[in-house]
């Protein structure tokens, strides 16, 4: 169907709080959700990036606001949820997307770095769920999306803490789906492969020979290229929309075939 004949209403009037939406996958998802009729709350540490996301959304004629939040900080997550309710009166979609990457062997990692990574990548989901679920229960339902990774299912060199955090996200998702199914709250995660964002380049550039790692990474993607943030956003849109009303507790892998097996 031609683009101008499609009705962009898959998330009409839904309220979506998206963390890590100042950049990359979160920004692309915020833009797509808004284009599909949602009002989006862009939550991030990076205020300038969050403002830019909001600007891009409003320039396209859609609706969003920014809120400063470090997702590892209980008070700031609580405040971001409160701001969402204050602005829009409800919250239909919580997308726990913010995360950080640290390329280090565990022996070189400080306890502070380990705790920080786990707080940003994992505790953040606990905090988001804790503060959003009471609203979703009151409303009669909702949808929670977590950003996992192919590294939820596969190890990666020099990334043990990150991989451990993402492995936990996949099983946390399943358990939350069980806890909240009877409240009409669906909980799913998205497992992206290598997506061209600042985080991906940071990960590649952390290796002693980034060009070699990039070549190797590309060679491991059966479709022969890295993914674009917009392609991950489409998976998030599906899971957040009514088309996925029967889907909970799943991980939707969007990886260009990365997990399918070894390329020869
Ligand atoms: P990105 O660096 O482009 O965006 C991450 C965003 O999270 C940034 O805006 C950053 O400011 C924000 N953020 C970081 N720490 C935060 C904190 N404590 N509080 C609030 N915001 C914080 O990265 P991306 O690739 O778009 O990553 C998005 C998600 O996708 C992450 O969960 C990441 O682990 C996951 N992921 C990415 C890839 C990839 O190849 N890019 C692959 C698999 C999974």
Coordinates of C-alpha atoms and ligand atoms in Angstrom, one line a residue:
X1 CA 0.0 0.0 0.0
X2 CA 1.4 3.5 -0.8
X3 CA 2.7 5.3 2.2
X4 CA 0.2 8.2 1.8
X5 CA -2.8 5.7 2.0
X6 CA -1.7 4.0 5.2
X7 CA -3.4 5.1 8.3
X8 CA -0.8 5.7 11.1
X9 CA -3.0 4.8 14.0
X10 CA -1.5 1.6 15.5
X11 CA -0.9 3.4 18.8
X12 CA -3.6 6.1 18.6
X13 CA -3.8 8.0 21.8
X14 CA -1.6 5.6 23.7
X15 CA 0.8 7.1 26.2
X16 CA 4.4 5.7 26.0
X17 CA 7.3 6.2 28.3
X18 CA 10.5 5.3 26.5
X19 CA 13.9 5.3 28.3
X20 CA 17.1 5.9 26.5
X21 CA 15.1 7.8 23.8
X22 CA 17.7 10.5 23.3
X23 CA 19.6 8.3 20.8
X24 CA 19.7 5.2 18.7
X25 CA 17.0 2.6 19.0
X26 CA 15.1 4.5 21.7
X27 CA 14.9 7.6 19.5
X28 CA 13.8 5.7 16.4
X29 CA 11.1 4.0 18.5
X30 CA 9.9 7.2 20.0
X31 CA 9.6 8.7 16.5
X32 CA 7.8 5.7 15.2
X33 CA 5.4 5.4 18.2
X34 CA 4.6 9.1 17.9
X35 CA 4.0 8.8 14.1
X36 CA 1.5 6.0 14.9
X37 CA -0.5 8.2 17.2
X38 CA 1.1 7.8 20.6
X39 CA 2.1 10.6 22.9
X40 CA 5.6 9.9 23.9
X41 CA 7.6 10.7 27.0
X42 CA 11.3 10.7 26.1
X43 CA 13.3 9.8 29.2
X44 CA 17.1 10.0 29.3
X45 CA 20.1 11.2 31.1
X46 CA 21.1 13.2 28.0
X47 CA 18.9 16.3 28.1
X48 CA 20.2 17.7 24.8
X49 CA 19.6 14.5 23.0
X50 CA 16.2 14.1 24.6
X51 CA 15.2 17.6 23.5
X52 CA 16.4 16.8 19.9
X53 CA 14.2 13.7 19.9
X54 CA 11.2 15.8 21.0
X55 CA 11.9 18.4 18.4
X56 CA 12.1 15.8 15.6
X57 CA 8.7 14.4 16.8
X58 CA 7.0 17.7 17.1
X59 CA 8.4 18.9 13.8
X60 CA 6.8 15.9 12.2
X61 CA 3.5 17.1 13.7
X62 CA 3.4 14.5 16.5
X63 CA 3.4 14.7 20.3
X64 CA 6.2 14.2 22.8
X65 CA 7.7 15.7 25.9
X66 CA 11.2 15.1 27.5
X67 CA 11.9 14.2 31.0
X68 CA 15.3 13.9 32.7
X69 CA 15.9 10.5 34.3
X70 CA 18.8 8.4 35.2
X71 CA 17.1 5.0 35.0
X72 CA 19.2 3.6 37.8
X73 CA 18.0 6.2 40.2
X74 CA 14.8 5.3 42.1
X75 CA 13.7 8.8 42.8
X76 CA 14.2 9.9 39.2
X77 CA 12.3 7.0 37.7
X78 CA 9.5 7.6 40.1
X79 CA 9.5 11.3 39.1
X80 CA 9.5 10.4 35.4
X81 CA 6.4 8.2 35.9
X82 CA 4.7 10.9 37.9
X83 CA 5.5 13.5 35.2
X84 CA 3.9 11.1 32.6
X85 CA 0.8 10.8 34.7
X86 CA 0.7 14.6 35.3
X87 CA 1.0 15.4 31.6
X88 CA -1.2 12.7 30.1
X89 CA -3.2 11.1 32.9
X90 CA -2.2 7.5 32.2
X91 CA 0.6 5.2 30.9
X92 CA -0.1 2.5 28.4
X93 CA 3.4 1.5 27.3
X94 CA 6.7 1.4 29.3
X95 CA 9.7 0.7 27.1
X96 CA 12.7 0.0 29.3
X97 CA 15.3 0.6 26.6
X98 CA 18.2 2.6 28.2
X99 CA 21.4 0.6 28.9
X100 CA 25.1 1.0 29.0
X101 CA 28.0 -1.1 27.6
X102 CA 31.4 -1.6 29.1
X103 CA 34.1 -3.5 27.3
X104 CA 36.2 -5.0 30.1
X105 CA 37.4 -8.2 31.4
X106 CA 36.0 -8.8 34.8
X107 CA 39.4 -8.8 36.4
X108 CA 39.9 -5.2 35.2
X109 CA 36.4 -4.0 36.2
X110 CA 35.9 -2.2 39.5
X111 CA 33.1 -3.1 41.8
X112 CA 31.6 0.4 41.2
X113 CA 31.6 -0.3 37.4
X114 CA 29.9 -3.6 37.9
X115 CA 27.3 -2.1 40.2
X116 CA 26.7 0.8 37.8
X117 CA 26.2 -1.4 34.8
X118 CA 23.8 -3.7 36.6
X119 CA 21.9 -0.8 38.0
X120 CA 21.5 0.9 34.5
X121 CA 20.7 -2.3 32.6
X122 CA 18.8 -4.4 35.1
X123 CA 17.7 -2.5 38.3
X124 CA 16.2 0.1 35.9
X125 CA 13.6 -2.4 34.8
X126 CA 12.7 -3.2 38.4
X127 CA 12.3 0.5 39.1
X128 CA 10.2 1.1 36.0
X129 CA 8.0 -1.8 36.6
X130 CA 7.6 -1.0 40.3
X131 CA 6.3 2.5 39.5
X132 CA 4.3 1.9 36.4
X133 CA 2.5 -1.3 37.1
X134 CA 0.2 0.2 39.8
X135 CA -1.0 2.7 37.1
X136 CA -1.5 -0.1 34.5
X137 CA -3.5 -2.2 37.0
X138 CA -5.7 0.8 37.8
X139 CA -6.2 1.4 34.0
X140 CA -7.0 -2.3 33.4
X141 CA -3.9 -3.1 31.4
X142 CA -0.8 -2.0 29.6
X143 CA 2.3 -3.1 27.8
X144 CA 5.9 -3.4 29.0
X145 CA 8.8 -3.8 26.5
X146 CA 12.3 -4.4 27.6
X147 CA 15.4 -4.1 25.3
X148 CA 17.3 -7.3 25.6
X149 CA 20.0 -8.3 23.0
X150 CA 21.3 -11.3 21.0
X151 CA 23.7 -11.3 23.9
X152 CA 20.8 -12.4 26.1
X153 CA 21.4 -15.8 24.4
X154 CA 25.0 -15.8 23.4
X155 CA 28.3 -14.9 25.0
X156 CA 30.6 -12.1 23.7
X157 CA 34.3 -11.5 24.5
X158 CA 35.2 -8.8 26.9
X159 CA 31.6 -8.1 27.7
X160 CA 30.7 -10.5 30.5
X161 CA 28.9 -7.9 32.7
X162 CA 26.8 -6.6 29.8
X163 CA 26.0 -10.1 28.6
X164 CA 25.0 -11.2 32.2
X165 CA 22.7 -8.1 32.5
X166 CA 21.1 -8.8 29.1
X167 CA 20.7 -12.5 29.9
X168 CA 18.8 -11.5 33.1
X169 CA 16.6 -9.1 31.1
X170 CA 15.3 -12.0 29.0
X171 CA 14.3 -14.1 32.0
X172 CA 13.0 -11.1 33.9
X173 CA 10.7 -10.5 31.0
X174 CA 9.3 -14.0 31.1
X175 CA 8.7 -13.9 34.9
X176 CA 7.0 -10.5 34.7
X177 CA 4.8 -11.8 31.9
X178 CA 3.6 -14.5 34.3
X179 CA 3.1 -12.1 37.2
X180 CA 1.0 -9.6 35.3
X181 CA -0.9 -11.5 32.6
X182 CA -4.0 -11.6 34.8
X183 CA -3.9 -7.8 34.9
X184 CA -3.9 -7.6 31.1
X185 CA -0.4 -6.3 31.2
X186 CA 1.8 -7.9 28.5
X187 CA 5.6 -8.0 29.0
X188 CA 7.9 -8.8 26.1
X189 CA 11.5 -8.0 25.1
X190 CA 13.2 -7.2 21.9
X191 CA 16.6 -8.8 21.2
X192 CA 18.5 -6.7 18.6
X193 CA 21.6 -7.9 16.8
X194 CA 24.2 -5.4 15.8
X195 CA 22.5 -2.1 15.2
X196 CA 24.2 1.0 13.9
X197 CA 24.0 3.3 17.0
X198 CA 26.6 5.1 19.1
X199 CA 26.6 2.2 21.5
X200 CA 27.5 -0.3 18.8
X201 CA 30.4 1.8 17.6
X202 CA 31.6 2.3 21.2
X203 CA 31.6 -1.5 21.6
X204 CA 33.5 -2.1 18.4
X205 CA 36.0 0.8 19.1
X206 CA 36.8 -0.7 22.5
X207 CA 38.7 -3.5 20.8
X208 CA 42.4 -3.1 20.0
X209 CA 41.7 -3.6 16.3
X210 CA 38.2 -2.1 15.7
X211 CA 38.4 -2.5 11.9
X212 CA 39.0 -6.2 12.2
X213 CA 36.2 -6.6 14.7
X214 CA 33.8 -4.6 12.5
X215 CA 34.7 -6.9 9.5
X216 CA 34.2 -10.0 11.7
X217 CA 30.9 -8.7 13.1
X218 CA 29.6 -8.0 9.6
X219 CA 30.6 -11.4 8.4
X220 CA 28.6 -12.9 11.2
X221 CA 25.4 -11.3 10.1
X222 CA 23.8 -13.5 7.4
X223 CA 22.0 -10.6 5.7
X224 CA 25.4 -9.0 5.3
X225 CA 24.9 -5.7 7.0
X226 CA 24.3 -4.1 10.4
X227 CA 20.7 -3.3 11.3
X228 CA 19.2 0.2 11.4
X229 CA 17.5 1.5 14.6
X230 CA 14.3 1.9 12.6
X231 CA 14.2 -1.8 12.0
X232 CA 14.2 -2.5 15.7
X233 CA 11.6 0.2 16.2
X234 CA 9.2 -1.7 13.9
X235 CA 9.5 -4.8 16.2
X236 CA 8.8 -2.6 19.2
X237 CA 5.7 -1.2 17.4
X238 CA 4.4 -4.7 16.7
X239 CA 4.8 -5.8 20.3
X240 CA 3.3 -2.5 21.7
X241 CA 0.3 -2.6 19.3
X242 CA -3.0 -4.6 19.5
X243 CA -1.6 -6.8 16.7
X244 CA 0.4 -8.5 19.5
X245 CA -2.5 -8.8 21.9
X246 CA -1.8 -12.6 22.2
X247 CA 1.9 -12.2 22.7
X248 CA 3.5 -12.0 26.2
X249 CA 6.7 -13.4 27.7
X250 CA 8.5 -13.6 24.4
X251 CA 11.8 -12.3 23.0
X252 CA 11.5 -11.0 19.5
X253 CA 14.9 -11.4 17.9
X254 CA 15.7 -8.8 15.2
X255 CA 19.3 -9.7 14.2
X256 CA 19.6 -10.3 10.5
X257 CA 20.0 -14.0 11.2
X258 CA 22.9 -13.6 13.7
X259 CA 21.5 -16.2 16.1
X260 CA 20.6 -18.6 13.3
X261 CA 24.0 -20.2 13.2
X262 CA 27.5 -19.8 11.9
X263 CA 28.1 -18.5 8.4
X264 CA 30.7 -20.4 6.4
Ligands
LIG1 P1 22.6 4.5 22.3 O1 23.9 4.7 22.9 O2 22.4 5.0 20.9 O3 21.4 4.9 23.2 C1 21.4 4.6 24.6 C2 20.6 5.7 25.3 O4 20.5 5.4 26.6 C3 21.4 7.1 25.2 O5 20.5 8.1 24.9 C4 21.9 7.3 26.6 O6 22.0 8.6 27.1 C5 20.8 6.5 27.4 N1 21.2 6.1 28.7 C6 22.4 5.5 29.1 N2 22.4 5.3 30.4 C7 21.3 5.9 30.9 C8 20.8 6.1 32.2 N3 21.5 5.6 33.3 N4 19.6 6.7 32.4 C9 18.9 7.1 31.3 N5 19.3 7.0 30.1 C10 20.5 6.4 29.9 O7 22.4 2.9 22.2 P2 21.4 1.9 21.5 O8 22.1 1.0 20.7 O9 20.2 2.6 20.9 O10 20.9 1.1 22.8 C11 19.5 1.0 23.1 C12 19.2 -0.4 23.7 O11 19.5 -1.4 22.7 C13 20.1 -0.8 24.9 O12 19.4 -1.5 25.8 C14 21.2 -1.7 24.3 O13 21.8 -2.5 25.2 C15 20.3 -2.4 23.3 N6 21.1 -3.1 22.2 C16 21.8 -2.4 21.3 C17 22.4 -3.1 20.3 C18 23.2 -2.4 19.2 O14 23.9 -3.1 18.5 N7 23.2 -1.1 19.1 C19 22.3 -4.5 20.2 C20 21.6 -5.1 21.2 C21 20.9 -4.4 22.2

